[in-house]
Amino acid sequence: MVKRVAIIGAGVSGLASIRCCLEEGLEPTCFERSNEVGGLWEFSDHSEEGRASIYKSVFTNSSKEMMCFPDFPYPDDYPNYMHQSKVQDYIKTFAQKKNLFRYIQFETLVTSIKKCPNFLITGQWEIVSEKDEKQESTIFDAVMICSGHHVYPNLPTDSFPGLNRFQGYYLHSRDYKGPEVYQGKRVLVIGLGNSGCDIAVELSRLVTQVIISTRSGSWVMSRVWDDGYPWDMLYVTRFASFLRNALPSFVSDWLYVKKMNKWFKHENYGLMPLNSTLRKEPVFNDELPSRILCGTVSIKPNVKEFTETSAIFEDGTVFEAIDYVIFATGYGYAYPFLDDSIIKSRNNEVTLFKGIFPPFLEKPTLAVIGLVQSLGAAIPTADLQARWAVKVFANSCTLPTTNEMMDDIEEKMGKKLKWFGQSQTLQTDYITYMDELGSFIGAKPNIPWLFLTDPQLALEVYFGPCSPYQFRLMGPGKWDGARNAILTQWDRTLKPTRTRAVSEAKRPQPFYNLLKILLFPVLLLAALLAFH
């Protein structure tokens, strides 16, 4: 009997899940509360309860070659970092080309997901959905939750004494849509994440003054990396990942801080993170240091308290006559349709094996897709998570015992604390995580074998960007175009910027640079021996 799978949400995780169900011969039904695919990337000029919300000027922080579906490259004339409207076009095109729309029930809200009475035997779930005020109950063999983690705003009003008597306006960043209404005003942005910095930089051209208040500081990175290449095409590589994990931690930490401080000295801009060696996600903003230099944005410590019209910071300074406070304080996890104890099974923390499977479920028939965060992009991560999850549903992969899963979760929590610090997000190292998932389904690239059989490809896979195509290069679900996509990824990267071609395009040569580094001590030694 074909297994029926319910998928909650038609954003990138939901679309990846529909496609993977079809590849595995399962029967998906996707419930989407809005009238469009794309989830977070679908812009609306007002925020709606229970839906992700972005501002109009959002651009991606991952470059196009690193954030595509692994068998579906972006058009080669697309810019490397895309406006949200371009990403949304791509997502729609993917859904059309893969014929996914027929499996989606739009404007349908899932109100409840409960285990069936015979769950111990069947592992089935009862899903109650609502459309046009009519409720319907359906039984499914498995559930994939793809509703994202940018839906329920974290608005920590209790942490700021005096906010209740503040006479200006305050809002969460999800309700910010554009700068026009703030013209000539004085604005305080609380939080130094990507949204907080984007909003502050955008406002700095129109408002009288904008201040960012931060508790712990953050590294700020430019999308434009060494020699003008996209940051992730150079930073997210297997060789770099190997070095980061193989070097002693004091060396790795020193190199990390040196690299992060190379663009500008963070201590001179009030941005230096309290714990500078933590690999917390940096902020990506190409303009923030320049705005600080121009005096249009200032950085302050945490707010100690609010008065009727001003904010007093922990260093005793005051920002007076504030018109607006924008809380860019992130989001909380919530699945109102599901019993909390299933996902937060321990200490009210999200407890999931590999960030996907609840370890205490008697039958592994529920998966959470797209919750894990890393320096890698969401689309390829969701694709690989969904590929593994559907194989577990179809019984072609099995999960370890509950105890083994809990041991793994404990070990990962320890590593997470060491690398990323205390945070609510499920953060992980991108390449390590992708390889782990890939090895479960036989899709992890076999590097030694590639060096023996296809050295040109092996060099690009190991020393070049760890692009999504690598995870559909071999094993089940492999894509015949993957080899060519990897070998031509730099052509698609350079095409949109070479609109005035003067000379040959220059591609990075990481392997040859490494050879030069290694040859230097050899030549030095040879020279010393020659003089003796």
XYZ file of C-alpha atoms in Angstrom:
532
model
C 0.000 0.000 0.000
C 1.324 3.461 -0.900
C 2.117 5.488 2.205
C 0.274 8.795 2.477
C 2.390 11.672 3.784
C 1.078 15.009 5.090
C 3.377 17.996 4.538
C 2.730 21.177 6.527
C 3.792 24.291 4.591
C 4.753 24.912 0.955
C 7.939 26.924 1.462
C 11.287 25.558 0.267
C 11.229 22.734 2.859
C 7.689 21.744 1.911
C 8.464 21.711 -1.824
C 11.631 19.661 -1.229
C 9.531 17.232 0.830
C 6.823 16.841 -1.842
C 9.476 16.134 -4.472
C 11.317 13.617 -2.256
C 8.066 11.783 -1.446
C 7.404 11.412 -5.177
C 10.975 10.149 -5.780
C 10.429 7.517 -3.095
C 7.000 6.417 -4.405
C 5.039 7.948 -1.503
C 1.820 9.949 -1.863
C 2.200 13.533 -0.551
C -0.513 16.030 0.393
C 0.791 19.483 1.254
C -1.261 21.944 3.321
C -0.443 25.637 2.783
C -2.315 28.355 4.683
C -1.607 31.101 2.118
C -2.452 31.118 -1.590
C 1.151 30.856 -2.817
C 4.277 28.688 -2.545
C 7.586 30.103 -1.265
C 6.822 30.603 2.430
C 9.242 33.180 3.803
C 10.213 34.419 0.317
C 6.672 35.433 -0.673
C 6.554 39.166 0.147
C 3.360 40.698 1.503
C 3.004 44.380 2.374
C 1.463 43.478 5.751
C 2.355 40.792 8.278
C -0.181 38.054 9.025
C -0.567 35.961 12.158
C 1.053 32.541 11.743
C 2.947 33.438 8.547
C 6.587 34.363 8.001
C 7.102 37.999 7.039
C 9.968 39.820 5.291
C 10.705 43.431 4.364
C 10.756 44.542 0.742
C 14.517 45.121 0.477
C 15.653 41.610 1.528
C 18.580 40.139 -0.424
C 20.033 36.679 0.080
C 23.149 36.096 2.201
C 24.003 32.901 0.321
C 25.096 33.086 -3.303
C 22.995 31.459 -6.013
C 25.364 28.535 -6.688
C 25.287 27.608 -2.983
C 21.533 27.921 -2.382
C 19.865 26.080 -5.241
C 18.003 22.791 -5.323
C 20.835 20.345 -6.108
C 19.514 19.369 -9.562
C 18.112 22.776 -10.498
C 20.688 25.591 -10.906
C 19.548 29.209 -11.031
C 19.574 30.816 -14.499
C 23.161 31.851 -15.283
C 22.226 35.527 -15.717
C 20.735 35.765 -12.191
C 22.869 37.907 -9.846
C 24.903 36.037 -7.230
C 22.993 37.576 -4.325
C 19.348 37.862 -5.200
C 16.479 40.109 -4.224
C 13.676 38.149 -2.548
C 11.491 38.519 -5.680
C 14.080 36.632 -7.778
C 14.270 33.798 -5.239
C 10.475 33.606 -5.234
C 10.433 33.386 -9.069
C 12.962 30.554 -8.897
C 10.943 28.667 -6.255
C 7.765 28.946 -8.355
C 9.627 27.768 -11.469
C 10.992 24.766 -9.546
C 7.492 23.848 -8.339
C 6.105 24.150 -11.885
C 8.917 22.193 -13.587
C 8.726 19.398 -10.995
C 4.909 19.399 -11.255
C 4.395 19.935 -7.505
C 1.378 22.287 -7.499
C -1.103 19.435 -7.932
C -0.144 18.075 -4.492
C -0.738 21.367 -2.619
C -3.996 22.394 -0.948
C -3.802 26.201 -0.741
C -5.598 28.399 1.805
C -5.834 25.380 4.084
C -4.837 25.693 7.720
C -3.757 22.662 9.755
C -5.287 23.047 13.217
C -4.327 19.742 14.807
C -1.962 16.788 14.371
C -2.603 13.898 16.757
C -1.470 10.292 17.005
C -4.158 7.835 15.931
C -5.438 5.538 18.729
C -3.570 2.587 17.132
C -0.326 4.611 16.691
C 1.816 1.965 18.425
C 0.969 -0.461 15.606
C 0.422 1.772 12.553
C 2.377 4.975 13.356
C -0.499 6.900 11.747
C -1.560 10.487 12.432
C -4.904 12.245 12.339
C -4.704 15.672 10.706
C -7.468 18.217 11.100
C -7.425 20.946 8.451
C -9.635 23.964 7.870
C -10.604 25.645 4.594
C -13.423 28.170 4.080
C -14.396 27.610 7.735
C -15.017 23.906 7.056
C -13.031 21.349 9.031
C -11.841 18.032 7.660
C -10.103 15.130 9.363
C -7.755 12.813 7.426
C -5.525 9.884 8.402
C -1.893 9.911 7.162
C 0.894 7.354 7.470
C 3.556 10.015 8.108
C 3.932 13.774 8.657
C 6.604 16.249 7.568
C 6.509 19.594 9.393
C 7.881 22.303 7.101
C 6.360 25.420 8.626
C 9.698 27.133 9.301
C 11.079 29.022 12.283
C 10.523 32.670 11.316
C 6.846 32.766 12.196
C 6.359 33.528 15.897
C 8.173 36.720 16.922
C 10.222 36.837 20.100
C 9.272 40.184 21.669
C 11.065 40.299 25.053
C 9.152 43.261 26.496
C 9.633 41.921 30.075
C 13.422 42.301 29.721
C 13.161 46.085 29.327
C 11.963 47.926 32.452
C 9.930 51.037 31.721
C 8.850 49.985 28.226
C 5.213 50.085 29.398
C 5.500 53.831 30.032
C 7.404 54.587 26.793
C 5.220 56.964 24.763
C 6.667 56.286 21.310
C 5.859 53.289 19.097
C 7.488 49.890 19.330
C 7.224 46.919 16.958
C 8.929 43.644 16.029
C 11.081 43.617 12.884
C 8.557 41.270 11.185
C 6.173 44.261 11.033
C 8.794 46.463 9.311
C 8.131 46.660 5.573
C 10.082 49.706 4.372
C 11.677 53.007 5.508
C 9.155 55.586 4.239
C 7.062 56.033 7.420
C 10.200 56.673 9.521
C 11.448 59.679 7.555
C 12.904 62.349 9.859
C 12.320 60.232 12.990
C 14.691 58.993 15.725
C 14.828 55.191 15.777
C 16.316 52.647 18.166
C 16.885 49.134 16.779
C 17.321 46.436 19.426
C 19.309 43.432 18.186
C 22.371 43.054 15.992
C 21.232 40.228 13.726
C 20.859 40.347 9.944
C 17.404 41.964 10.111
C 18.428 44.578 12.696
C 21.450 45.661 10.654
C 19.585 45.656 7.323
C 16.813 47.796 8.799
C 19.211 50.217 10.548
C 21.293 50.685 7.376
C 18.189 51.234 5.236
C 16.731 53.732 7.730
C 20.021 55.610 8.089
C 19.424 57.354 4.756
C 16.052 58.793 5.776
C 15.880 59.170 9.550
C 17.395 61.833 11.791
C 19.275 59.276 13.878
C 19.385 55.500 14.223
C 21.079 53.548 17.016
C 21.555 49.780 17.250
C 21.601 48.356 20.764
C 23.368 45.007 21.184
C 23.876 42.755 24.201
C 26.795 40.735 22.942
C 28.117 42.232 19.671
C 28.676 40.247 16.487
C 31.131 39.655 13.692
C 30.044 41.513 10.566
C 30.979 39.994 7.224
C 30.713 41.312 3.692
C 29.118 39.221 0.975
C 32.119 40.275 -1.133
C 35.049 38.115 -0.009
C 38.714 37.817 -1.029
C 39.433 39.122 -4.546
C 35.749 40.039 -4.951
C 34.362 36.471 -5.017
C 31.125 35.595 -3.138
C 32.022 34.773 0.498
C 30.471 31.304 0.626
C 32.092 30.125 -2.613
C 35.470 30.536 -0.850
C 34.606 29.870 2.798
C 32.287 26.848 2.528
C 34.755 24.324 1.085
C 35.665 20.787 2.140
C 39.341 21.648 2.470
C 38.626 24.695 4.687
C 36.238 22.582 6.780
C 38.917 19.887 7.152
C 41.450 22.505 8.353
C 38.986 24.042 10.825
C 38.270 20.634 12.363
C 41.830 19.241 12.194
C 43.794 22.178 13.609
C 44.210 22.532 17.398
C 41.387 24.729 18.694
C 43.701 27.598 19.756
C 45.113 27.784 16.202
C 41.678 27.452 14.617
C 40.271 30.153 16.951
C 43.175 32.510 16.230
C 42.757 32.082 12.459
C 38.991 32.594 12.743
C 39.301 35.862 14.702
C 42.052 37.089 12.341
C 39.892 36.341 9.301
C 36.765 37.932 10.786
C 38.696 41.080 11.738
C 40.431 41.391 8.364
C 37.845 43.692 6.721
C 37.798 46.166 9.640
C 38.721 46.124 13.326
C 35.472 45.371 15.102
C 36.681 46.765 18.438
C 36.958 50.229 16.827
C 33.297 50.112 15.741
C 31.693 48.876 18.970
C 30.813 45.601 17.277
C 33.338 43.158 18.795
C 31.520 40.011 20.028
C 31.848 39.288 23.782
C 33.088 35.799 22.933
C 35.050 36.335 19.742
C 35.875 32.661 19.026
C 32.273 31.402 18.982
C 31.132 30.379 15.489
C 27.745 32.036 15.915
C 26.292 33.090 12.584
C 27.925 36.403 11.671
C 25.921 39.331 10.369
C 26.134 39.835 6.608
C 26.080 43.518 5.760
C 28.196 45.233 3.126
C 27.335 48.751 4.321
C 27.222 48.788 8.126
C 30.888 49.783 8.774
C 30.591 52.548 6.176
C 27.352 53.859 7.779
C 29.090 53.881 11.186
C 32.058 55.761 9.676
C 29.655 58.287 8.143
C 28.002 58.758 11.546
C 24.525 57.762 10.368
C 24.431 54.589 12.522
C 25.807 54.205 16.068
C 26.253 51.062 18.165
C 25.328 51.024 21.860
C 25.244 48.363 24.593
C 22.060 46.784 25.971
C 19.179 49.025 27.129
C 18.984 49.164 30.931
C 15.601 50.887 30.989
C 13.159 53.072 29.093
C 11.620 56.360 30.227
C 8.622 58.059 28.571
C 10.736 59.358 25.683
C 14.242 57.894 25.949
C 16.385 54.785 26.445
C 19.125 54.553 29.079
C 21.921 52.143 28.103
C 24.004 49.989 30.438
C 26.983 52.327 30.026
C 24.889 55.215 31.411
C 24.456 57.051 28.090
C 20.979 58.121 26.974
C 19.231 58.231 23.577
C 16.540 60.886 23.880
C 13.332 61.798 22.037
C 12.906 58.335 20.476
C 10.005 57.997 18.037
C 10.261 54.270 17.246
C 11.819 51.181 18.827
C 12.210 48.210 16.473
C 12.834 44.867 18.162
C 14.984 42.741 15.833
C 15.051 40.026 18.474
C 14.408 36.929 16.407
C 11.760 34.256 16.634
C 10.633 31.437 18.866
C 9.730 27.917 17.799
C 6.050 27.059 17.961
C 3.917 24.343 16.437
C 0.449 25.221 17.739
C -1.095 22.264 15.887
C 1.098 19.704 17.664
C 1.485 18.540 21.263
C 4.573 20.407 22.535
C 6.002 17.350 24.273
C 6.647 15.604 20.930
C 9.291 18.058 19.716
C 10.347 19.607 23.028
C 10.696 16.286 24.804
C 13.357 17.399 27.288
C 13.660 20.529 29.484
C 11.280 22.308 27.103
C 14.127 22.362 24.537
C 13.793 21.252 20.942
C 15.075 17.657 21.109
C 15.411 16.055 17.682
C 17.780 13.424 16.285
C 19.869 15.181 13.616
C 17.442 18.088 14.038
C 14.724 16.037 12.287
C 13.282 13.065 14.216
C 11.758 13.129 17.748
C 13.755 10.370 19.532
C 10.959 9.163 21.841
C 8.304 8.454 19.192
C 7.349 4.774 19.151
C 7.233 4.867 15.326
C 9.506 7.164 13.263
C 6.672 8.675 11.225
C 7.113 12.378 12.004
C 9.948 14.541 10.682
C 10.722 18.243 11.079
C 12.359 19.654 7.937
C 14.226 22.964 7.741
C 14.660 23.688 11.448
C 18.448 23.237 11.589
C 20.512 26.371 10.903
C 24.100 26.518 9.684
C 26.366 28.741 7.618
C 25.105 26.785 4.638
C 21.921 27.593 2.732
C 18.429 26.384 3.648
C 17.397 24.883 0.281
C 20.091 22.179 -0.116
C 19.864 21.375 3.615
C 16.087 20.857 3.419
C 16.482 18.763 0.261
C 18.903 16.338 1.919
C 16.883 16.204 5.167
C 13.739 15.330 3.202
C 15.545 12.665 1.146
C 16.625 10.890 4.321
C 13.257 11.335 6.088
C 11.236 9.762 3.262
C 13.629 6.803 3.165
C 12.964 6.289 6.884
C 9.186 6.448 6.189
C 9.570 3.929 3.357
C 11.624 1.605 5.614
C 14.677 1.738 3.353
C 16.635 3.479 6.157
C 16.257 2.756 9.870
C 16.881 4.970 12.886
C 19.078 3.934 15.831
C 17.505 3.070 19.226
C 16.109 5.863 21.424
C 19.143 5.618 23.734
C 21.580 5.886 20.836
C 19.681 8.870 19.440
C 19.694 10.601 22.854
C 23.454 9.964 23.233
C 24.009 11.557 19.830
C 21.817 14.549 20.773
C 23.782 15.023 24.044
C 27.108 14.860 22.214
C 25.921 17.363 19.595
C 24.610 19.717 22.308
C 28.086 19.709 23.904
C 29.736 20.519 20.565
C 27.125 23.163 19.816
C 27.818 24.936 23.124
C 31.575 24.880 22.444
C 31.293 26.163 18.865
C 28.147 28.299 18.813
C 27.458 29.159 22.480
C 24.180 29.202 24.343
C 21.422 29.905 21.854
C 17.957 28.653 21.032
C 18.761 27.817 17.427
C 19.724 24.335 16.310
C 23.087 25.387 14.883
C 25.498 22.994 13.236
C 28.539 22.890 10.974
C 27.185 22.775 7.403
C 29.540 20.363 5.626
C 29.826 17.939 8.567
C 26.025 17.843 8.845
C 25.393 17.427 5.105
C 27.961 14.617 4.888
C 26.322 12.892 7.845
C 22.879 12.991 6.203
C 24.407 12.062 2.838
C 26.098 8.986 4.326
C 22.731 7.729 5.694
C 21.325 7.482 2.163
C 24.515 6.728 0.208
C 24.745 10.222 -1.330
C 27.903 11.486 0.401
C 30.580 12.125 -2.264
C 33.342 9.514 -2.148
C 36.370 11.824 -2.408
C 39.170 9.164 -2.594
C 37.246 7.351 -5.348
C 36.793 10.631 -7.245
C 40.558 11.366 -7.056
C 41.220 7.950 -8.595
C 38.561 8.071 -11.298
C 37.965 11.757 -12.068
C 40.791 13.969 -10.692
C 39.503 17.172 -12.335
C 36.135 16.796 -10.612
C 37.775 15.690 -7.341
C 39.879 18.875 -7.143
C 36.782 21.041 -7.650
C 34.723 19.027 -5.124
C 37.413 19.076 -2.428
C 39.074 22.466 -2.869
C 36.230 24.349 -4.549
C 32.853 25.429 -3.122
C 30.838 22.689 -1.414
C 27.892 23.403 -3.688
C 24.551 21.541 -3.503
C 25.252 19.565 -6.705
C 27.764 17.464 -4.739
C 24.910 15.763 -2.899
C 23.260 14.534 -6.097
C 26.508 13.399 -7.676
C 26.312 9.742 -6.595
C 24.036 7.263 -4.861
C 20.216 7.150 -4.929
C 18.588 10.264 -6.381
C 21.729 11.167 -8.301
C 21.420 13.763 -11.061
C 23.189 13.178 -14.379
C 23.926 16.901 -14.734
C 25.726 17.184 -11.360
C 29.288 16.724 -12.685
C 28.846 19.375 -15.357
C 27.106 21.761 -12.895
C 30.113 21.504 -10.519
C 32.668 22.067 -13.282
C 30.769 25.111 -14.655
C 29.692 26.709 -11.338
C 32.293 29.498 -11.603
C 31.095 30.334 -15.138
C 27.581 30.958 -13.792
C 29.036 32.937 -10.865
C 31.085 35.273 -13.052
C 28.614 35.730 -15.926
C 26.257 38.296 -14.297
C 29.130 40.577 -13.186
C 31.136 40.482 -16.427
C 28.794 42.813 -18.284
C 31.807 44.662 -19.642
C 34.264 41.958 -20.617
C 37.756 43.401 -20.941
C 39.944 40.333 -20.482
C 39.652 36.660 -19.572
C 37.517 35.819 -16.527
C 39.613 35.034 -13.439
C 38.588 32.002 -11.399
C 40.037 31.322 -7.950
C 42.729 28.621 -7.885
C 42.603 27.274 -4.315
C 44.544 24.097 -5.140
C 47.404 25.987 -6.771
C 47.465 28.527 -3.949
C 47.812 25.620 -1.526
C 50.672 24.183 -3.589
C 52.401 27.576 -3.470
C 52.026 27.723 0.321
C 53.423 24.197 0.659
C 56.246 24.841 -1.829
C 57.495 27.924 0.009
C 59.032 26.043 3.011
C 60.438 23.420 0.592
C 62.198 26.124 -1.484
C 63.409 27.827 1.697
C 64.887 24.556 2.930
C 66.488 23.908 -0.478
C 68.023 27.402 -0.450
C 69.416 26.901 3.060
C 70.907 23.541 2.097
C 72.395 25.029 -1.079
C 74.204 27.757 0.915
C 75.619 25.137 3.275
